[in-house]
mmCIF file of C-alpha atoms in Angstrom:
data_model
loop_
_atom_site.group_PDB
_atom_site.id
_atom_site.type_symbol
_atom_site.label_atom_id
_atom_site.label_comp_id
_atom_site.label_asym_id
_atom_site.label_seq_id
_atom_site.Cartn_x
_atom_site.Cartn_y
_atom_site.Cartn_z
ATOM 1 C CA UNK A 1 -150.721 29.200 -28.634
ATOM 2 C CA UNK A 2 -148.444 32.028 -29.576
ATOM 3 C CA UNK A 3 -146.698 32.368 -32.872
ATOM 4 C CA UNK A 4 -144.235 34.831 -31.458
ATOM 5 C CA UNK A 5 -142.601 35.604 -28.173
ATOM 6 C CA UNK A 6 -142.021 39.196 -27.312
ATOM 7 C CA UNK A 7 -141.837 39.887 -30.933
ATOM 8 C CA UNK A 8 -138.505 41.696 -31.094
ATOM 9 C CA UNK A 9 -136.844 38.853 -29.159
ATOM 10 C CA UNK A 10 -138.389 36.028 -31.139
ATOM 11 C CA UNK A 11 -135.271 34.686 -32.787
ATOM 12 C CA UNK A 12 -132.951 31.714 -32.379
ATOM 13 C CA UNK A 13 -134.187 29.162 -29.864
ATOM 14 C CA UNK A 14 -137.624 30.756 -29.609
ATOM 15 C CA UNK A 15 -138.144 30.231 -33.329
ATOM 16 C CA UNK A 16 -136.913 26.648 -33.086
ATOM 17 C CA UNK A 17 -139.316 25.926 -30.210
ATOM 18 C CA UNK A 18 -142.183 27.409 -32.186
ATOM 19 C CA UNK A 19 -141.329 25.412 -35.301
ATOM 20 C CA UNK A 20 -141.310 22.163 -33.299
ATOM 21 C CA UNK A 21 -144.693 23.080 -31.812
ATOM 22 C CA UNK A 22 -146.070 23.803 -35.271
ATOM 23 C CA UNK A 23 -144.799 20.479 -36.612
ATOM 24 C CA UNK A 24 -146.249 18.521 -33.699
ATOM 25 C CA UNK A 25 -149.625 20.241 -33.469
ATOM 26 C CA UNK A 26 -152.515 20.364 -35.927
ATOM 27 C CA UNK A 27 -153.522 23.867 -34.902
ATOM 28 C CA UNK A 28 -152.507 25.336 -38.263
ATOM 29 C CA UNK A 29 -154.883 22.906 -39.965
ATOM 30 C CA UNK A 30 -157.671 23.786 -37.540
ATOM 31 C CA UNK A 31 -157.159 27.529 -38.063
ATOM 32 C CA UNK A 32 -157.113 27.004 -41.838
ATOM 33 C CA UNK A 33 -160.384 25.070 -41.681
ATOM 34 C CA UNK A 34 -161.950 27.798 -39.549
ATOM 35 C CA UNK A 35 -161.003 30.645 -41.872
ATOM 36 C CA UNK A 36 -162.178 28.699 -44.911
ATOM 37 C CA UNK A 37 -165.533 28.183 -43.194
ATOM 38 C CA UNK A 38 -166.156 31.767 -42.114
ATOM 39 C CA UNK A 39 -164.115 34.178 -44.240
ATOM 40 C CA UNK A 40 -165.545 33.736 -47.767
ATOM 41 C CA UNK A 41 -168.856 35.325 -46.808
ATOM 42 C CA UNK A 42 -167.065 38.001 -44.799
ATOM 43 C CA UNK A 43 -164.798 38.778 -47.745
ATOM 44 C CA UNK A 44 -167.795 39.093 -50.078
ATOM 45 C CA UNK A 45 -169.278 41.628 -47.714
ATOM 46 C CA UNK A 46 -166.012 43.492 -47.184
ATOM 47 C CA UNK A 47 -165.235 43.628 -50.907
ATOM 48 C CA UNK A 48 -168.672 44.679 -52.120
ATOM 49 C CA UNK A 49 -168.361 47.779 -54.293
ATOM 50 C CA UNK A 50 -164.673 48.350 -53.531
ATOM 51 C CA UNK A 51 -162.062 48.956 -56.234
ATOM 52 C CA UNK A 52 -159.161 47.711 -54.079
ATOM 53 C CA UNK A 53 -158.620 45.908 -50.772
ATOM 54 C CA UNK A 54 -155.890 46.458 -48.201
ATOM 55 C CA UNK A 55 -154.912 43.762 -45.696
ATOM 56 C CA UNK A 56 -152.781 44.105 -42.556
ATOM 57 C CA UNK A 57 -151.260 41.104 -40.778
ATOM 58 C CA UNK A 58 -150.004 41.815 -37.254
ATOM 59 C CA UNK A 59 -147.632 39.254 -35.759
ATOM 60 C CA UNK A 60 -147.753 37.129 -38.891
ATOM 61 C CA UNK A 61 -144.853 34.828 -38.031
ATOM 62 C CA UNK A 62 -143.745 32.729 -40.982
ATOM 63 C CA UNK A 63 -146.833 33.675 -42.984
ATOM 64 C CA UNK A 64 -148.463 30.264 -43.304
ATOM 65 C CA UNK A 65 -151.889 31.536 -42.255
ATOM 66 C CA UNK A 66 -151.472 34.833 -44.134
ATOM 67 C CA UNK A 67 -150.922 32.925 -47.377
ATOM 68 C CA UNK A 68 -154.181 31.043 -46.797
ATOM 69 C CA UNK A 69 -156.050 34.264 -46.026
ATOM 70 C CA UNK A 70 -154.710 36.165 -49.029
ATOM 71 C CA UNK A 71 -155.326 33.248 -51.391
ATOM 72 C CA UNK A 72 -158.874 32.922 -50.096
ATOM 73 C CA UNK A 73 -159.436 36.661 -50.508
ATOM 74 C CA UNK A 74 -158.142 36.536 -54.088
ATOM 75 C CA UNK A 75 -160.450 33.668 -54.980
ATOM 76 C CA UNK A 76 -163.449 35.378 -53.375
ATOM 77 C CA UNK A 77 -162.969 38.745 -55.111
ATOM 78 C CA UNK A 78 -160.755 37.800 -58.098
ATOM 79 C CA UNK A 79 -161.044 41.121 -59.938
ATOM 80 C CA UNK A 80 -160.155 43.376 -57.002
ATOM 81 C CA UNK A 81 -156.465 44.364 -56.500
ATOM 82 C CA UNK A 82 -155.058 43.573 -53.039
ATOM 83 C CA UNK A 83 -152.190 45.024 -51.019
ATOM 84 C CA UNK A 84 -150.675 43.405 -47.917
ATOM 85 C CA UNK A 85 -148.829 45.075 -45.055
ATOM 86 C CA UNK A 86 -147.060 42.723 -42.639
ATOM 87 C CA UNK A 87 -145.981 43.622 -39.098
ATOM 88 C CA UNK A 88 -143.668 40.989 -37.596
ATOM 89 C CA UNK A 89 -140.954 41.419 -34.982
ATOM 90 C CA UNK A 90 -138.855 38.422 -36.032
ATOM 91 C CA UNK A 91 -136.543 38.936 -38.997
ATOM 92 C CA UNK A 92 -136.019 35.172 -39.128
ATOM 93 C CA UNK A 93 -139.720 34.446 -39.482
ATOM 94 C CA UNK A 94 -140.154 37.349 -41.909
ATOM 95 C CA UNK A 95 -137.498 35.745 -44.129
ATOM 96 C CA UNK A 96 -139.499 32.507 -43.956
ATOM 97 C CA UNK A 97 -142.613 34.441 -44.966
ATOM 98 C CA UNK A 98 -140.858 36.088 -47.905
ATOM 99 C CA UNK A 99 -139.602 32.694 -49.087
ATOM 100 C CA UNK A 100 -143.143 31.334 -48.881
ATOM 101 C CA UNK A 101 -144.444 34.254 -50.941
ATOM 102 C CA UNK A 102 -141.742 33.599 -53.550
ATOM 103 C CA UNK A 103 -142.984 30.015 -53.885
ATOM 104 C CA UNK A 104 -146.686 30.936 -54.119
ATOM 105 C CA UNK A 105 -147.506 31.999 -57.671
ATOM 106 C CA UNK A 106 -150.803 33.737 -57.005
ATOM 107 C CA UNK A 107 -149.202 36.033 -54.411
ATOM 108 C CA UNK A 108 -146.851 37.527 -56.995
ATOM 109 C CA UNK A 109 -149.658 39.918 -57.942
ATOM 110 C CA UNK A 110 -149.845 41.344 -54.413
ATOM 111 C CA UNK A 111 -147.491 44.173 -53.374
ATOM 112 C CA UNK A 112 -146.172 43.515 -49.848
ATOM 113 C CA UNK A 113 -144.928 46.120 -47.367
ATOM 114 C CA UNK A 114 -142.761 44.575 -44.644
ATOM 115 C CA UNK A 115 -142.590 46.185 -41.205
ATOM 116 C CA UNK A 116 -140.045 44.184 -39.184
ATOM 117 C CA UNK A 117 -140.843 45.461 -35.719
ATOM 118 C CA UNK A 118 -143.058 44.714 -32.706
ATOM 119 C CA UNK A 119 -146.684 45.758 -33.120
ATOM 120 C CA UNK A 120 -146.306 48.531 -30.559
ATOM 121 C CA UNK A 121 -143.412 50.040 -32.529
ATOM 122 C CA UNK A 122 -145.604 50.005 -35.626
ATOM 123 C CA UNK A 123 -148.335 51.765 -33.655
ATOM 124 C CA UNK A 124 -145.906 54.460 -32.483
ATOM 125 C CA UNK A 125 -144.556 54.872 -36.014
ATOM 126 C CA UNK A 126 -148.027 55.273 -37.512
ATOM 127 C CA UNK A 127 -149.078 57.784 -34.859
ATOM 128 C CA UNK A 128 -145.856 59.777 -35.307
ATOM 129 C CA UNK A 129 -146.441 60.029 -39.067
ATOM 130 C CA UNK A 130 -150.025 61.111 -38.574
ATOM 131 C CA UNK A 131 -150.870 59.640 -41.954
ATOM 132 C CA UNK A 132 -152.618 56.378 -41.194
ATOM 133 C CA UNK A 133 -153.055 53.822 -43.943
ATOM 134 C CA UNK A 134 -156.393 52.144 -43.383
ATOM 135 C CA UNK A 135 -157.302 48.552 -44.066
ATOM 136 C CA UNK A 136 -160.288 46.468 -45.071
ATOM 137 C CA UNK A 137 -159.130 43.382 -43.155
ATOM 138 C CA UNK A 138 -156.708 43.165 -40.234
ATOM 139 C CA UNK A 139 -155.732 39.924 -38.526
ATOM 140 C CA UNK A 140 -153.916 39.332 -35.253
ATOM 141 C CA UNK A 141 -153.286 35.614 -34.881
ATOM 142 C CA UNK A 142 -151.925 34.304 -31.570
ATOM 143 C CA UNK A 143 -150.035 37.523 -30.801
ATOM 144 C CA UNK A 144 -152.043 39.507 -28.244
ATOM 145 C CA UNK A 145 -150.245 37.692 -25.421
ATOM 146 C CA UNK A 146 -147.193 39.855 -26.058
ATOM 147 C CA UNK A 147 -148.498 43.414 -26.169
ATOM 148 C CA UNK A 148 -148.193 45.690 -23.147
ATOM 149 C CA UNK A 149 -151.782 46.940 -23.112
ATOM 150 C CA UNK A 150 -154.477 44.709 -24.567
ATOM 151 C CA UNK A 151 -157.314 47.234 -24.809
ATOM 152 C CA UNK A 152 -155.129 50.014 -26.223
ATOM 153 C CA UNK A 153 -153.785 47.639 -28.881
ATOM 154 C CA UNK A 154 -157.251 46.492 -29.925
ATOM 155 C CA UNK A 155 -158.504 50.095 -29.970
ATOM 156 C CA UNK A 156 -155.609 51.249 -32.172
ATOM 157 C CA UNK A 157 -155.855 48.508 -34.766
ATOM 158 C CA UNK A 158 -159.634 48.723 -34.839
ATOM 159 C CA UNK A 159 -159.217 52.443 -35.611
ATOM 160 C CA UNK A 160 -157.278 51.492 -38.764
ATOM 161 C CA UNK A 161 -160.266 49.717 -40.293
ATOM 162 C CA UNK A 162 -162.017 51.186 -43.306
ATOM 163 C CA UNK A 163 -165.784 51.286 -43.611
ATOM 164 C CA UNK A 164 -167.243 47.766 -43.415
ATOM 165 C CA UNK A 165 -163.858 46.346 -42.420
ATOM 166 C CA UNK A 166 -163.103 43.440 -40.096
ATOM 167 C CA UNK A 167 -160.521 42.790 -37.398
ATOM 168 C CA UNK A 168 -159.882 39.058 -36.866
ATOM 169 C CA UNK A 169 -158.322 37.974 -33.584
ATOM 170 C CA UNK A 170 -157.286 34.382 -32.903
ATOM 171 C CA UNK A 171 -156.232 33.620 -29.343
ATOM 172 C CA UNK A 172 -156.233 30.750 -26.832
ATOM 173 C CA UNK A 173 -159.696 29.762 -25.649
ATOM 174 C CA UNK A 174 -160.679 30.317 -22.052
ATOM 175 C CA UNK A 175 -159.982 27.265 -19.854
ATOM 176 C CA UNK A 176 -157.886 25.394 -22.409
ATOM 177 C CA UNK A 177 -154.667 23.726 -21.226
ATOM 178 C CA UNK A 178 -152.541 26.838 -21.834
ATOM 179 C CA UNK A 179 -154.927 28.769 -19.600
ATOM 180 C CA UNK A 180 -154.665 26.239 -16.762
ATOM 181 C CA UNK A 181 -150.856 26.204 -16.965
ATOM 182 C CA UNK A 182 -150.370 29.963 -17.107
ATOM 183 C CA UNK A 183 -152.960 30.778 -14.459
ATOM 184 C CA UNK A 184 -151.400 28.227 -12.098
ATOM 185 C CA UNK A 185 -147.817 29.391 -12.641
ATOM 186 C CA UNK A 186 -148.430 33.086 -13.314
ATOM 187 C CA UNK A 187 -145.641 34.237 -10.985
ATOM 188 C CA UNK A 188 -143.053 31.990 -12.602
ATOM 189 C CA UNK A 189 -144.131 32.410 -16.234
ATOM 190 C CA UNK A 190 -145.248 36.054 -16.600
ATOM 191 C CA UNK A 191 -141.740 37.444 -16.272
ATOM 192 C CA UNK A 192 -140.263 37.898 -19.749
ATOM 193 C CA UNK A 193 -141.998 37.861 -23.128
ATOM 194 C CA UNK A 194 -145.473 37.581 -21.592
ATOM 195 C CA UNK A 195 -146.195 39.913 -18.681
ATOM 196 C CA UNK A 196 -149.922 39.188 -18.390
ATOM 197 C CA UNK A 197 -151.650 35.990 -19.478
ATOM 198 C CA UNK A 198 -154.651 36.461 -21.786
ATOM 199 C CA UNK A 199 -157.235 34.301 -23.492
ATOM 200 C CA UNK A 200 -160.502 34.908 -25.321
ATOM 201 C CA UNK A 201 -161.905 35.829 -21.896
ATOM 202 C CA UNK A 202 -159.839 39.019 -21.657
ATOM 203 C CA UNK A 203 -160.233 39.887 -25.346
ATOM 204 C CA UNK A 204 -164.031 39.653 -25.218
ATOM 205 C CA UNK A 205 -164.146 41.661 -21.991
ATOM 206 C CA UNK A 206 -162.126 44.384 -23.727
ATOM 207 C CA UNK A 207 -164.371 44.353 -26.795
ATOM 208 C CA UNK A 208 -167.471 44.654 -24.619
ATOM 209 C CA UNK A 209 -165.973 47.531 -22.623
ATOM 210 C CA UNK A 210 -165.284 49.373 -25.887
ATOM 211 C CA UNK A 211 -168.784 48.716 -27.201
ATOM 212 C CA UNK A 212 -167.483 46.852 -30.261
ATOM 213 C CA UNK A 213 -169.589 44.413 -32.264
ATOM 214 C CA UNK A 214 -168.059 40.948 -32.595
ATOM 215 C CA UNK A 215 -168.790 37.298 -33.169
ATOM 216 C CA UNK A 216 -166.858 34.325 -31.833
ATOM 217 C CA UNK A 217 -166.049 31.017 -33.536
ATOM 218 C CA UNK A 218 -164.485 27.988 -31.816
ATOM 219 C CA UNK A 219 -161.293 26.329 -33.056
ATOM 220 C CA UNK A 220 -160.811 22.956 -31.369
ATOM 221 C CA UNK A 221 -157.659 20.906 -31.161
ATOM 222 C CA UNK A 222 -155.319 18.756 -29.095
ATOM 223 C CA UNK A 223 -151.560 18.218 -29.085
ATOM 224 C CA UNK A 224 -149.795 14.984 -28.140
ATOM 225 C CA UNK A 225 -147.310 16.020 -25.423
ATOM 226 C CA UNK A 226 -146.175 12.531 -24.416
ATOM 227 C CA UNK A 227 -142.590 13.442 -25.375
ATOM 228 C CA UNK A 228 -142.565 16.125 -22.661
ATOM 229 C CA UNK A 229 -142.289 13.367 -20.055
ATOM 230 C CA UNK A 230 -139.240 11.748 -21.667
ATOM 231 C CA UNK A 231 -136.182 13.528 -20.213
ATOM 232 C CA UNK A 232 -134.092 12.447 -23.209
ATOM 233 C CA UNK A 233 -136.478 13.821 -25.843
ATOM 234 C CA UNK A 234 -135.406 16.928 -27.726
ATOM 235 C CA UNK A 235 -138.936 17.331 -29.037
ATOM 236 C CA UNK A 236 -140.243 17.283 -25.470
ATOM 237 C CA UNK A 237 -137.692 19.890 -24.417
ATOM 238 C CA UNK A 238 -138.671 22.196 -27.281
ATOM 239 C CA UNK A 239 -142.362 21.817 -26.471
ATOM 240 C CA UNK A 240 -141.836 22.523 -22.768
ATOM 241 C CA UNK A 241 -139.778 25.597 -23.630
ATOM 242 C CA UNK A 242 -142.491 26.783 -25.998
ATOM 243 C CA UNK A 243 -145.291 26.164 -23.486
ATOM 244 C CA UNK A 244 -143.450 28.268 -20.894
ATOM 245 C CA UNK A 245 -142.035 30.845 -23.369
ATOM 246 C CA UNK A 246 -138.475 30.228 -22.199
ATOM 247 C CA UNK A 247 -135.313 29.673 -24.185
ATOM 248 C CA UNK A 248 -134.565 26.481 -22.216
ATOM 249 C CA UNK A 249 -137.141 24.894 -19.913
ATOM 250 C CA UNK A 250 -134.613 22.886 -17.899
ATOM 251 C CA UNK A 251 -132.387 25.903 -17.270
ATOM 252 C CA UNK A 252 -135.153 28.379 -16.529
ATOM 253 C CA UNK A 253 -136.782 26.887 -13.419
ATOM 254 C CA UNK A 254 -135.852 25.194 -10.186
ATOM 255 C CA UNK A 255 -136.257 21.395 -10.017
ATOM 256 C CA UNK A 256 -139.331 21.901 -7.834
ATOM 257 C CA UNK A 257 -141.039 24.207 -10.358
ATOM 258 C CA UNK A 258 -140.141 21.906 -13.264
ATOM 259 C CA UNK A 259 -141.598 18.929 -11.413
ATOM 260 C CA UNK A 260 -144.734 20.898 -10.558
ATOM 261 C CA UNK A 261 -145.264 21.972 -14.174
ATOM 262 C CA UNK A 262 -144.818 18.411 -15.430
ATOM 263 C CA UNK A 263 -147.249 17.139 -12.803
ATOM 264 C CA UNK A 264 -149.783 19.801 -13.802
ATOM 265 C CA UNK A 265 -149.363 18.989 -17.496
ATOM 266 C CA UNK A 266 -149.913 15.318 -16.802
ATOM 267 C CA UNK A 267 -152.798 15.497 -14.363
ATOM 268 C CA UNK A 268 -154.734 18.756 -14.850
ATOM 269 C CA UNK A 269 -153.877 20.088 -18.310
ATOM 270 C CA UNK A 270 -154.257 16.951 -20.373
ATOM 271 C CA UNK A 271 -156.249 13.816 -21.049
ATOM 272 C CA UNK A 272 -154.993 10.298 -21.621
ATOM 273 C CA UNK A 273 -155.992 8.501 -24.811
ATOM 274 C CA UNK A 274 -154.560 5.140 -25.840
ATOM 275 C CA UNK A 275 -151.520 5.756 -23.661
ATOM 276 C CA UNK A 276 -150.822 9.188 -25.169
ATOM 277 C CA UNK A 277 -151.022 12.475 -23.244
ATOM 278 C CA UNK A 278 -153.166 15.041 -25.100
ATOM 279 C CA UNK A 279 -152.938 18.777 -24.388
ATOM 280 C CA UNK A 280 -155.995 20.931 -25.135
ATOM 281 C CA UNK A 281 -155.095 23.745 -27.561
ATOM 282 C CA UNK A 282 -158.598 25.067 -28.276
ATOM 283 C CA UNK A 283 -158.623 28.628 -29.610
ATOM 284 C CA UNK A 284 -161.180 31.309 -30.395
ATOM 285 C CA UNK A 285 -161.544 33.177 -33.676
ATOM 286 C CA UNK A 286 -163.125 36.554 -32.934
ATOM 287 C CA UNK A 287 -164.350 38.736 -35.806
ATOM 288 C CA UNK A 288 -164.723 42.384 -34.839
ATOM 289 C CA UNK A 289 -166.788 44.699 -37.047
ATOM 290 C CA UNK A 290 -165.938 48.297 -37.888
#
């Protein structure tokens, strides 16, 4: 699920909720495995005959996946210089990203341009300049929940691709547990950072309507949410706040809505295994061609 909540507001408690989710889930590992399976061949194709490669990360959060992508790109085309532009609305997470870069020796060769702003602000800025930098590889990982217009956003970033470029989108899979929760409680949840719930279903529909060529890869995973049902658990509180994209789950809903969400999480969003409650966090990795 998301790495950022309406990007410009993703500070403080939102960041803390996200960090707890990241610690508790194995989704980062699953995403890493997916990109290591599919991107080397893509990078060989993208880099063929090029004297330099430009990468754009949109909604990159703390940069953990970006570091994997850039390292993989370096190892695939070791003699080709790389630049990286990063668009991220959270200054706190951008600082985390910069610290990670400082600790990663191979990334010292890559010049980074930091754009600390929501993706839509970056789009407006680029259009106002009229001088668009174009990219060989653009990735948007768990961030399309937060943009105002899904199709317009995809169309804009796809337009920034160079010849033989790729746009990689990672987003919640259709019918995973996030999807069940947000479709059931749309009225209560789609009020702040997320105005319209989206999964791979909506992304693929948009790609088809625009006539874009794409391929989809599954990323499977579960998250143990047993702590969500312990009223004294801080971890459970952080996870519930992250699931609902609120600063404080217990303060954001009426007792009836809280009880309904917990009942849904327990009975319709999860499976029981060895006494633990497992939440389905399957995602889709969608590679869009130029």
